[in-house]
Tab-separated table of C-alpha atoms in Angstrom:
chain	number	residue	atom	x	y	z
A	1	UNK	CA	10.179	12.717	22.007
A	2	UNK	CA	6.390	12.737	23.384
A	3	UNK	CA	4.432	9.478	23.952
A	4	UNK	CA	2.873	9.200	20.779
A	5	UNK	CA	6.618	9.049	18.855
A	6	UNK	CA	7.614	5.577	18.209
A	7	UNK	CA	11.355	5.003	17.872
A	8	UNK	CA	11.313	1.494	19.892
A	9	UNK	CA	9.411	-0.701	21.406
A	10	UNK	CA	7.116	-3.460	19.948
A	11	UNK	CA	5.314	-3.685	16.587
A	12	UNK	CA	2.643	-5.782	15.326
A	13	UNK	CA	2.058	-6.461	11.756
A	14	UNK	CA	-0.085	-7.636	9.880
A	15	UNK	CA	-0.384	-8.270	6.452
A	16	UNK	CA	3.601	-8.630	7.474
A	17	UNK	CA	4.528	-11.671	4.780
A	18	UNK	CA	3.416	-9.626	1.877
A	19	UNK	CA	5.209	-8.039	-1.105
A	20	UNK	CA	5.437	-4.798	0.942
A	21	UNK	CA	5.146	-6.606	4.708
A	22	UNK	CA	8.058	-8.912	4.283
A	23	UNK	CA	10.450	-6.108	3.577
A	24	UNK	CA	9.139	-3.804	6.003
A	25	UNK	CA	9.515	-6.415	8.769
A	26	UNK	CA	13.585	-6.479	7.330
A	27	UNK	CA	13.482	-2.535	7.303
A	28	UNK	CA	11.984	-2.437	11.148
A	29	UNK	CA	14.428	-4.973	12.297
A	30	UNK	CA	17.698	-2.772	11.223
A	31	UNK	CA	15.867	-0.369	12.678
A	32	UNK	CA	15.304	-1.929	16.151
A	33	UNK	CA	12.341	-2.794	16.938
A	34	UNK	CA	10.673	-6.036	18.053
A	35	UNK	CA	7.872	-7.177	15.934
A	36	UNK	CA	5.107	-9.270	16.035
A	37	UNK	CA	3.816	-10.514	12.949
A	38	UNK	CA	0.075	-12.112	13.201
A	39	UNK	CA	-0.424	-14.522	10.152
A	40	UNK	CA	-2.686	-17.032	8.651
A	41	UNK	CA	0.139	-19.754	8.480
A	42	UNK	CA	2.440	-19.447	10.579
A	43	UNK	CA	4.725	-22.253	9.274
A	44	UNK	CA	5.040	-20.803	5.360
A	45	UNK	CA	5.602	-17.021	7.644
A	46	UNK	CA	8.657	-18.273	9.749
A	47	UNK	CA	10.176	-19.002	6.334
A	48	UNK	CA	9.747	-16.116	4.944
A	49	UNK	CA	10.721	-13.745	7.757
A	50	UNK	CA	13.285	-15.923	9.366
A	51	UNK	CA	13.548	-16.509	13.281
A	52	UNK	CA	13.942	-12.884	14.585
A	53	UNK	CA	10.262	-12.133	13.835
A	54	UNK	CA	7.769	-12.994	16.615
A	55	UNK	CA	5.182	-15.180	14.643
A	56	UNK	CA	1.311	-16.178	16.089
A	57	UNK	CA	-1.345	-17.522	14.290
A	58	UNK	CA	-4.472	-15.522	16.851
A	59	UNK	CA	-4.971	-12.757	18.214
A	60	UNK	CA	-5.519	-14.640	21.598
A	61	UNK	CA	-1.477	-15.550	21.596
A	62	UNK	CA	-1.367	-11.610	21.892
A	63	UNK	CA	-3.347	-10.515	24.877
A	64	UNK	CA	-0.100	-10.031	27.388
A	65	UNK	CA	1.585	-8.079	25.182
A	66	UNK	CA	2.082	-3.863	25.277
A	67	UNK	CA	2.146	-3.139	21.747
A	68	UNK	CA	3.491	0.318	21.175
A	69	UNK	CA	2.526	0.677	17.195
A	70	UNK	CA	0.714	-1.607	15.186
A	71	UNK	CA	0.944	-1.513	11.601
A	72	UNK	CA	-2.367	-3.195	9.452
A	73	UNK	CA	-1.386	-4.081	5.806
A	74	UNK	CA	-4.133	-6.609	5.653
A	75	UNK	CA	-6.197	-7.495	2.603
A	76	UNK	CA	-6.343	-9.421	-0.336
A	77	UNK	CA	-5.295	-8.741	-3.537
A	78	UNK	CA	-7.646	-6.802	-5.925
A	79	UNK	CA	-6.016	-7.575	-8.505
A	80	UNK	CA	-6.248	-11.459	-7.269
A	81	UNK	CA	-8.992	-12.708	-9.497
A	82	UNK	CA	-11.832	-11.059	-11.609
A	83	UNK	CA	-14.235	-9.483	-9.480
A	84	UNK	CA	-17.537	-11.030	-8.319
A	85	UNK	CA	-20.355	-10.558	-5.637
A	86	UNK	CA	-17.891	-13.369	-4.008
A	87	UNK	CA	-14.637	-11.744	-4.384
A	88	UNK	CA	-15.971	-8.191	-3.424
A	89	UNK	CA	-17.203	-9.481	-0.081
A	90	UNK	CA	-13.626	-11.142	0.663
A	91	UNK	CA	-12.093	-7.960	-0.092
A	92	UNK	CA	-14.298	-6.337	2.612
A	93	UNK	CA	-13.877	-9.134	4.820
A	94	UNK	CA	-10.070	-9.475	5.092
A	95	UNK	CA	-10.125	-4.992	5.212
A	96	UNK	CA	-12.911	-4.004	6.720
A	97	UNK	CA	-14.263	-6.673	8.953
A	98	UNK	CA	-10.426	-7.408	9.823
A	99	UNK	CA	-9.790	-4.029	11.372
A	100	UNK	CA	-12.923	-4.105	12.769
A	101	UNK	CA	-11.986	-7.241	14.681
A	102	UNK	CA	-8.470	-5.756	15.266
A	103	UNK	CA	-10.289	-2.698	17.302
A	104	UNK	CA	-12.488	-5.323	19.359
A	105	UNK	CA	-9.187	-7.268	20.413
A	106	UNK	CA	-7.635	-3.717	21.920
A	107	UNK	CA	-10.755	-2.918	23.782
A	108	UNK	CA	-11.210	-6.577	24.879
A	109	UNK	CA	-7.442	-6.300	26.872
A	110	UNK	CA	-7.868	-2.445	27.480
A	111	UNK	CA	-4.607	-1.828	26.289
A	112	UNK	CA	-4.042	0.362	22.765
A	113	UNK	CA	-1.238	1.169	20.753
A	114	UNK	CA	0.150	4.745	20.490
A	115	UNK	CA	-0.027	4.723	16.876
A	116	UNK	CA	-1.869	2.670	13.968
A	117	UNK	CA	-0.608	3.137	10.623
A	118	UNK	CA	-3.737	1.372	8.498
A	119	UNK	CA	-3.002	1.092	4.563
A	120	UNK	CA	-5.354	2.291	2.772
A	121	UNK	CA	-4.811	3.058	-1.227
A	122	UNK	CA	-5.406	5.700	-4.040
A	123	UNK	CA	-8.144	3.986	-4.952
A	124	UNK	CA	-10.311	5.861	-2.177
A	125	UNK	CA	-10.322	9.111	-4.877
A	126	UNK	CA	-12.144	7.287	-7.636
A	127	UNK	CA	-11.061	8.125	-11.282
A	128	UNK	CA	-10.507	12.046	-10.823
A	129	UNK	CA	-9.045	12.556	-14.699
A	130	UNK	CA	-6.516	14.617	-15.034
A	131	UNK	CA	-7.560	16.957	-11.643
A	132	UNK	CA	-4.370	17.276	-9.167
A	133	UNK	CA	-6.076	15.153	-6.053
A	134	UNK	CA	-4.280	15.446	-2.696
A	135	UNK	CA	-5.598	14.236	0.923
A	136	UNK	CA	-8.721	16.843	1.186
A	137	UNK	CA	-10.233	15.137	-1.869
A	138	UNK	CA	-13.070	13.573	-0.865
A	139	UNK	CA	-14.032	9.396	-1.962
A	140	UNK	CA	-14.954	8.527	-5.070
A	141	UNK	CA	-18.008	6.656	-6.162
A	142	UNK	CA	-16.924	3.274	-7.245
A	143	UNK	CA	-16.486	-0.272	-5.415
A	144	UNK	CA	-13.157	0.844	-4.753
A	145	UNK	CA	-13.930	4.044	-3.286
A	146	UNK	CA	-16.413	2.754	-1.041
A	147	UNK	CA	-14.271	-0.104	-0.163
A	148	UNK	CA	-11.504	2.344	0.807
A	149	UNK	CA	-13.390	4.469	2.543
A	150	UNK	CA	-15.490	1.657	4.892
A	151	UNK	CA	-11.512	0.621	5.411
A	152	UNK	CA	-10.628	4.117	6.617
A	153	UNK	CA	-13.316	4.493	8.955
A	154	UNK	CA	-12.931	1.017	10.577
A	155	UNK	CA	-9.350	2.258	11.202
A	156	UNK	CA	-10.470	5.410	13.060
A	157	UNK	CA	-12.384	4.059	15.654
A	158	UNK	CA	-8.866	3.516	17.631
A	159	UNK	CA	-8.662	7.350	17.340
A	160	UNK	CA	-11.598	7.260	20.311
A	161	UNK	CA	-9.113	5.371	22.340
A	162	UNK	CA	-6.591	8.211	21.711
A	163	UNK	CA	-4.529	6.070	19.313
A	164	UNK	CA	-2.635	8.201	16.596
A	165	UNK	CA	-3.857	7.248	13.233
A	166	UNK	CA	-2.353	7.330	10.006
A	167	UNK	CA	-4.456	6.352	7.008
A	168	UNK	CA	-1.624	5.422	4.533
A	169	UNK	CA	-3.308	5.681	0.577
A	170	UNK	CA	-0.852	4.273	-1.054
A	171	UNK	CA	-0.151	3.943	-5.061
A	172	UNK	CA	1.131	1.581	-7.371
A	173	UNK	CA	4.508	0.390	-5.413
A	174	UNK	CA	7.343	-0.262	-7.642
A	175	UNK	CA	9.577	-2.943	-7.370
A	176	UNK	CA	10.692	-5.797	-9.784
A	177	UNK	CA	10.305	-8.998	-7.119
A	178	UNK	CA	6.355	-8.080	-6.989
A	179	UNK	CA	3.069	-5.972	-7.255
A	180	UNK	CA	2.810	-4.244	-11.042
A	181	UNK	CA	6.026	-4.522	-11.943
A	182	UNK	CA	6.281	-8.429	-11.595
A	183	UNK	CA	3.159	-8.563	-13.836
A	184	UNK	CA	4.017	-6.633	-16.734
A	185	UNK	CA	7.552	-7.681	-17.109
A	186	UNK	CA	7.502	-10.754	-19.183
A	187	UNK	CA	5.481	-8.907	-21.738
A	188	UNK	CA	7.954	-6.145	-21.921
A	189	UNK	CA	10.903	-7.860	-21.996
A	190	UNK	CA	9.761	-9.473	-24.787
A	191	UNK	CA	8.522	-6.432	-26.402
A	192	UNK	CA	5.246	-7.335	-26.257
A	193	UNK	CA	4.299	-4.123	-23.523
A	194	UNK	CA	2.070	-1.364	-24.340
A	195	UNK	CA	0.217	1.142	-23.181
A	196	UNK	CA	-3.795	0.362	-21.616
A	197	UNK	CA	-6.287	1.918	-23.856
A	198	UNK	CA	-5.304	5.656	-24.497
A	199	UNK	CA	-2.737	5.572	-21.866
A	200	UNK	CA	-3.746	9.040	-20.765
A	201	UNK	CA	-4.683	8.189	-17.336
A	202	UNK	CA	-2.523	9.076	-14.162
A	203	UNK	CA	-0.840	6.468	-12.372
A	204	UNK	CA	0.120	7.179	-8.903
A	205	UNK	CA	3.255	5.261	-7.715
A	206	UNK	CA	5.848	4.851	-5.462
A	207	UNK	CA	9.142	2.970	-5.337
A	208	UNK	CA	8.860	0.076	-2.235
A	209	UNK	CA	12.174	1.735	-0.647
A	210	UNK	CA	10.402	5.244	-0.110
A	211	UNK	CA	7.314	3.754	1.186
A	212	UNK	CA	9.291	1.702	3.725
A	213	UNK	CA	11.081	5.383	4.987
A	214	UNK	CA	7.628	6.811	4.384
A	215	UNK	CA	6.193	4.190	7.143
A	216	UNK	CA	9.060	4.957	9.502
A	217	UNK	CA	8.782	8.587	9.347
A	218	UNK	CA	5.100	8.337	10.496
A	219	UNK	CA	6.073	6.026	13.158
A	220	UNK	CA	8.614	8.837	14.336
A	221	UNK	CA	7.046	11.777	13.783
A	222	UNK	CA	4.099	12.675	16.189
A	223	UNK	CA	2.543	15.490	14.216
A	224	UNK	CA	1.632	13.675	11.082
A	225	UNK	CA	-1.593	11.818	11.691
A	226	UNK	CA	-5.033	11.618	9.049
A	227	UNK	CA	-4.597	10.846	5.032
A	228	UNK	CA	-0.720	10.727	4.087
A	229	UNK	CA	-1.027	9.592	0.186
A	230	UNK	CA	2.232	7.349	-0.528
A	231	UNK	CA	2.908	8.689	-3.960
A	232	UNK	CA	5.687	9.875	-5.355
A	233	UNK	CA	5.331	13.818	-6.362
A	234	UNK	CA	6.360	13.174	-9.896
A	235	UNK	CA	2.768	12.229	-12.008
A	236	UNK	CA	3.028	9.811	-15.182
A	237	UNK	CA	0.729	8.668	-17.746
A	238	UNK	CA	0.325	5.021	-18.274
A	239	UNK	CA	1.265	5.897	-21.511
A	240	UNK	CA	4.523	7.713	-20.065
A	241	UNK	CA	5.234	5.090	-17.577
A	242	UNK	CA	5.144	2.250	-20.613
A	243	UNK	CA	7.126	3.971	-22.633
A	244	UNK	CA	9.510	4.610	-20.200
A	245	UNK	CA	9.679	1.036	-18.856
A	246	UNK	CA	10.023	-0.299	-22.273
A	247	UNK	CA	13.036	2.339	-22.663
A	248	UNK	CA	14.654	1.193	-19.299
A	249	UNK	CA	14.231	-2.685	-20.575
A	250	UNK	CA	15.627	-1.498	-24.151
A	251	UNK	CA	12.803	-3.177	-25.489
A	252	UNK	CA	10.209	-1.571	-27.626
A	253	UNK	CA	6.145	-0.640	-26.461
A	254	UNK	CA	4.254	-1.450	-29.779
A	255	UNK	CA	1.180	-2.956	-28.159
A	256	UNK	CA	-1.215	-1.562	-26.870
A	257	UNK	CA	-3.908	-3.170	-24.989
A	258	UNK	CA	-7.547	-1.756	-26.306
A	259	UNK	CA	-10.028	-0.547	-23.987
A	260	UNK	CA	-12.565	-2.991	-24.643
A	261	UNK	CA	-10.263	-6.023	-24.294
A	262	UNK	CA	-9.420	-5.182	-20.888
A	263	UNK	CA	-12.952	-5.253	-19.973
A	264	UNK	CA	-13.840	-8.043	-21.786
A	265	UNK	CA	-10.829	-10.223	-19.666
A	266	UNK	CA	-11.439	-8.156	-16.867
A	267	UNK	CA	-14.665	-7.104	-16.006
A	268	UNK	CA	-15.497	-4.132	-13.360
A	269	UNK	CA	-11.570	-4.363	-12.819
A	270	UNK	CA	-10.749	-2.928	-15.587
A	271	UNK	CA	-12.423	0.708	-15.246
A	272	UNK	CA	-11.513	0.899	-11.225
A	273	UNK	CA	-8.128	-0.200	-10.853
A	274	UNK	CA	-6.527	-0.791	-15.244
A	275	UNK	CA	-7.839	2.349	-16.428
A	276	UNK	CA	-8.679	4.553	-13.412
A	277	UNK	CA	-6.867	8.014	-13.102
A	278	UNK	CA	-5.736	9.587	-10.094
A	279	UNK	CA	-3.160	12.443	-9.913
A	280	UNK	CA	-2.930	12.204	-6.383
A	281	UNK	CA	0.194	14.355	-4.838
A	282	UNK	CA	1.854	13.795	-1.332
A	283	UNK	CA	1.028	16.593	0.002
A	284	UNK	CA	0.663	15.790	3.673
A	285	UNK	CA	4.171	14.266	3.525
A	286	UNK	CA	5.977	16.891	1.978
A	287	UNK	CA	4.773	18.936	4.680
A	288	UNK	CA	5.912	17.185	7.228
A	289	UNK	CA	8.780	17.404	6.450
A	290	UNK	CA	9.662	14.052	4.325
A	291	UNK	CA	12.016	13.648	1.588
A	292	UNK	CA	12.114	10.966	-1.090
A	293	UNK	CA	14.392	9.302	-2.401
A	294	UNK	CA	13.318	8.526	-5.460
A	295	UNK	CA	10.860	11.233	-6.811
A	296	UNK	CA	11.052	10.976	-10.522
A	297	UNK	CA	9.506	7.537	-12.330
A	298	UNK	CA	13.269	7.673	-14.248
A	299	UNK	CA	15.178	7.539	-11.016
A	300	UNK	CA	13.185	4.736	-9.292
A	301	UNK	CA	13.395	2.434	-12.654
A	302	UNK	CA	17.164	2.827	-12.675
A	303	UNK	CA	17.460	2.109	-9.117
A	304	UNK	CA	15.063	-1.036	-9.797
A	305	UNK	CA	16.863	-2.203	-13.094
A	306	UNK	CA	20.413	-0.908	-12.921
A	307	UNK	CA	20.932	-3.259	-9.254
């Protein structure tokens, strides 16, 4: 094991009460590690995560501590509330400006972690069509392009420090207690579901459980460092994904939801994160050396609906 592997030691999270953070924080636990979770309210957090979890509500509460990893999931919700000059800047603010602040509290106690893993998402491509996108791509064009990539670069200024960083762009994350899947369920199981507009776009996703291992492995494994795109390899359609989700629920998918009415209730949302295609593959992942468990959209829906 060389310095820069993390297999114990202390963690901090952030972002750690969240549809993906709360069940890391489980995952790290039966793993071993201590953590430290840094949250807003620190009261609603302890309930959450229970009383094995280190909980502060500053930065400050942290300076004594040698952190060996620290794991930024930070950021509100894009999906959180049609998009405005307002909203935009609080999406910057709790990514950007928040990692930026993280950075200034490690070189105010001149003490770094070994590793950051930063999320990041798919997003940073832009709508590439139907073009197979892995980590070389470059950033799209769009808010949430730029936003992605302002987020990535904040992250690697701890790589000046000699911190190993791991920008995680991570898809649509499947599970039924949250993200996408919590959204669109009523409809379907109603059979109200359909596909968005054509449904011909790519949606990039990834079942929660493989992202978890995906996080872990990158803690472990001291050569992977850069863009690792959490994706499964397996690329759907939104109209293949619907149809298949409307299969799973035995339901059927008979409504589509027009182009134009998405923009109409959704604004700028709409084209960058309802319609947007991106056929990202995990390349950096696979050749590492990681293995998913679930790498077909059929597998990871039975495992979510057949519990």
């Amino acid at each position: 094991m060389t310095s820069d592997s993390v297999k114990s030691g202390s963690i901090l999270i952030t972002g750690g009460t969240g549809f993906v953070g709360r069940h890391l924080c489980d995952y790290l636990l039966g793993q071993g590690y201590q953590l430290w979770v840094l949250s807003r309210n620190p009261i609603a957090a302890r309930k959450l995560l229970g009383e094995r979890v280190n909980i502060v509500g500053s930065l400050d509460e942290l300076a004594s501590i040698d952190f060996t990893a620290l794991i930024n999931l930070a950021g509100e919700s894009l999906a959180s509330a049609r998009w405005s000059n307002k909203s935009k800047q609080k999406f910057r603010t709790s990514r950007v400006d928040f990692t930026n602040n993280l950075f200034d509290f490690f070189v105010r106690i001149g003490r770094f972690p070994k590793i950051l893993l930063s999320a990041s998402a798919v997003g940073f491509y832009g709508n590439c069509g139907d073009r197979l996108v892995d980590e070389l791509e470059h950033a799209g064009n769009d808010f949430a392009a730029h936003l992605c990539s302002d987020w990535e670069a904040a992250a690697r200024r701890f790589e000046t420090f000699g911190v190993r960083v791991c920008r995680i762009r991570i898809g649509i994350v499947l599970e039924c207690d949250g993200g996408v899947l919590k959204q669109m369920l009523p409809a379907f199981r109603l059979g109200l579901g359909g596909r968005m507009g054509a449904g011909e776009h790519y949606m990039p996703w990834i079942h929660r459980h493989d992202l978890l291992r995906l996080m872990i492995f990158l803690l472990q494994h001291e050569c992977v460092s850069g863009a690792i795109n959490a994706v499964a390899p397996e690329s759907v359609t939104n109209r293949q994904f619907t149809a298949l989700l409307a299969q799973c629920l035995h339901r059927p998918a008979l409504l589509p939801m027009p182009e134009f009415v998405l923009r109409l209730l959704f604004g700028e949302m709409a084209d960058a994160l309802l319609l947007s295609s991106q056929r990202v593959v995990p390349t950096a992942a696979l050749s590492a050396g990681f293995k998913f468990e679930y790498p077909h959209i059929q597998q990871a829906f039975t495992a979510i609906f057949n519990k």
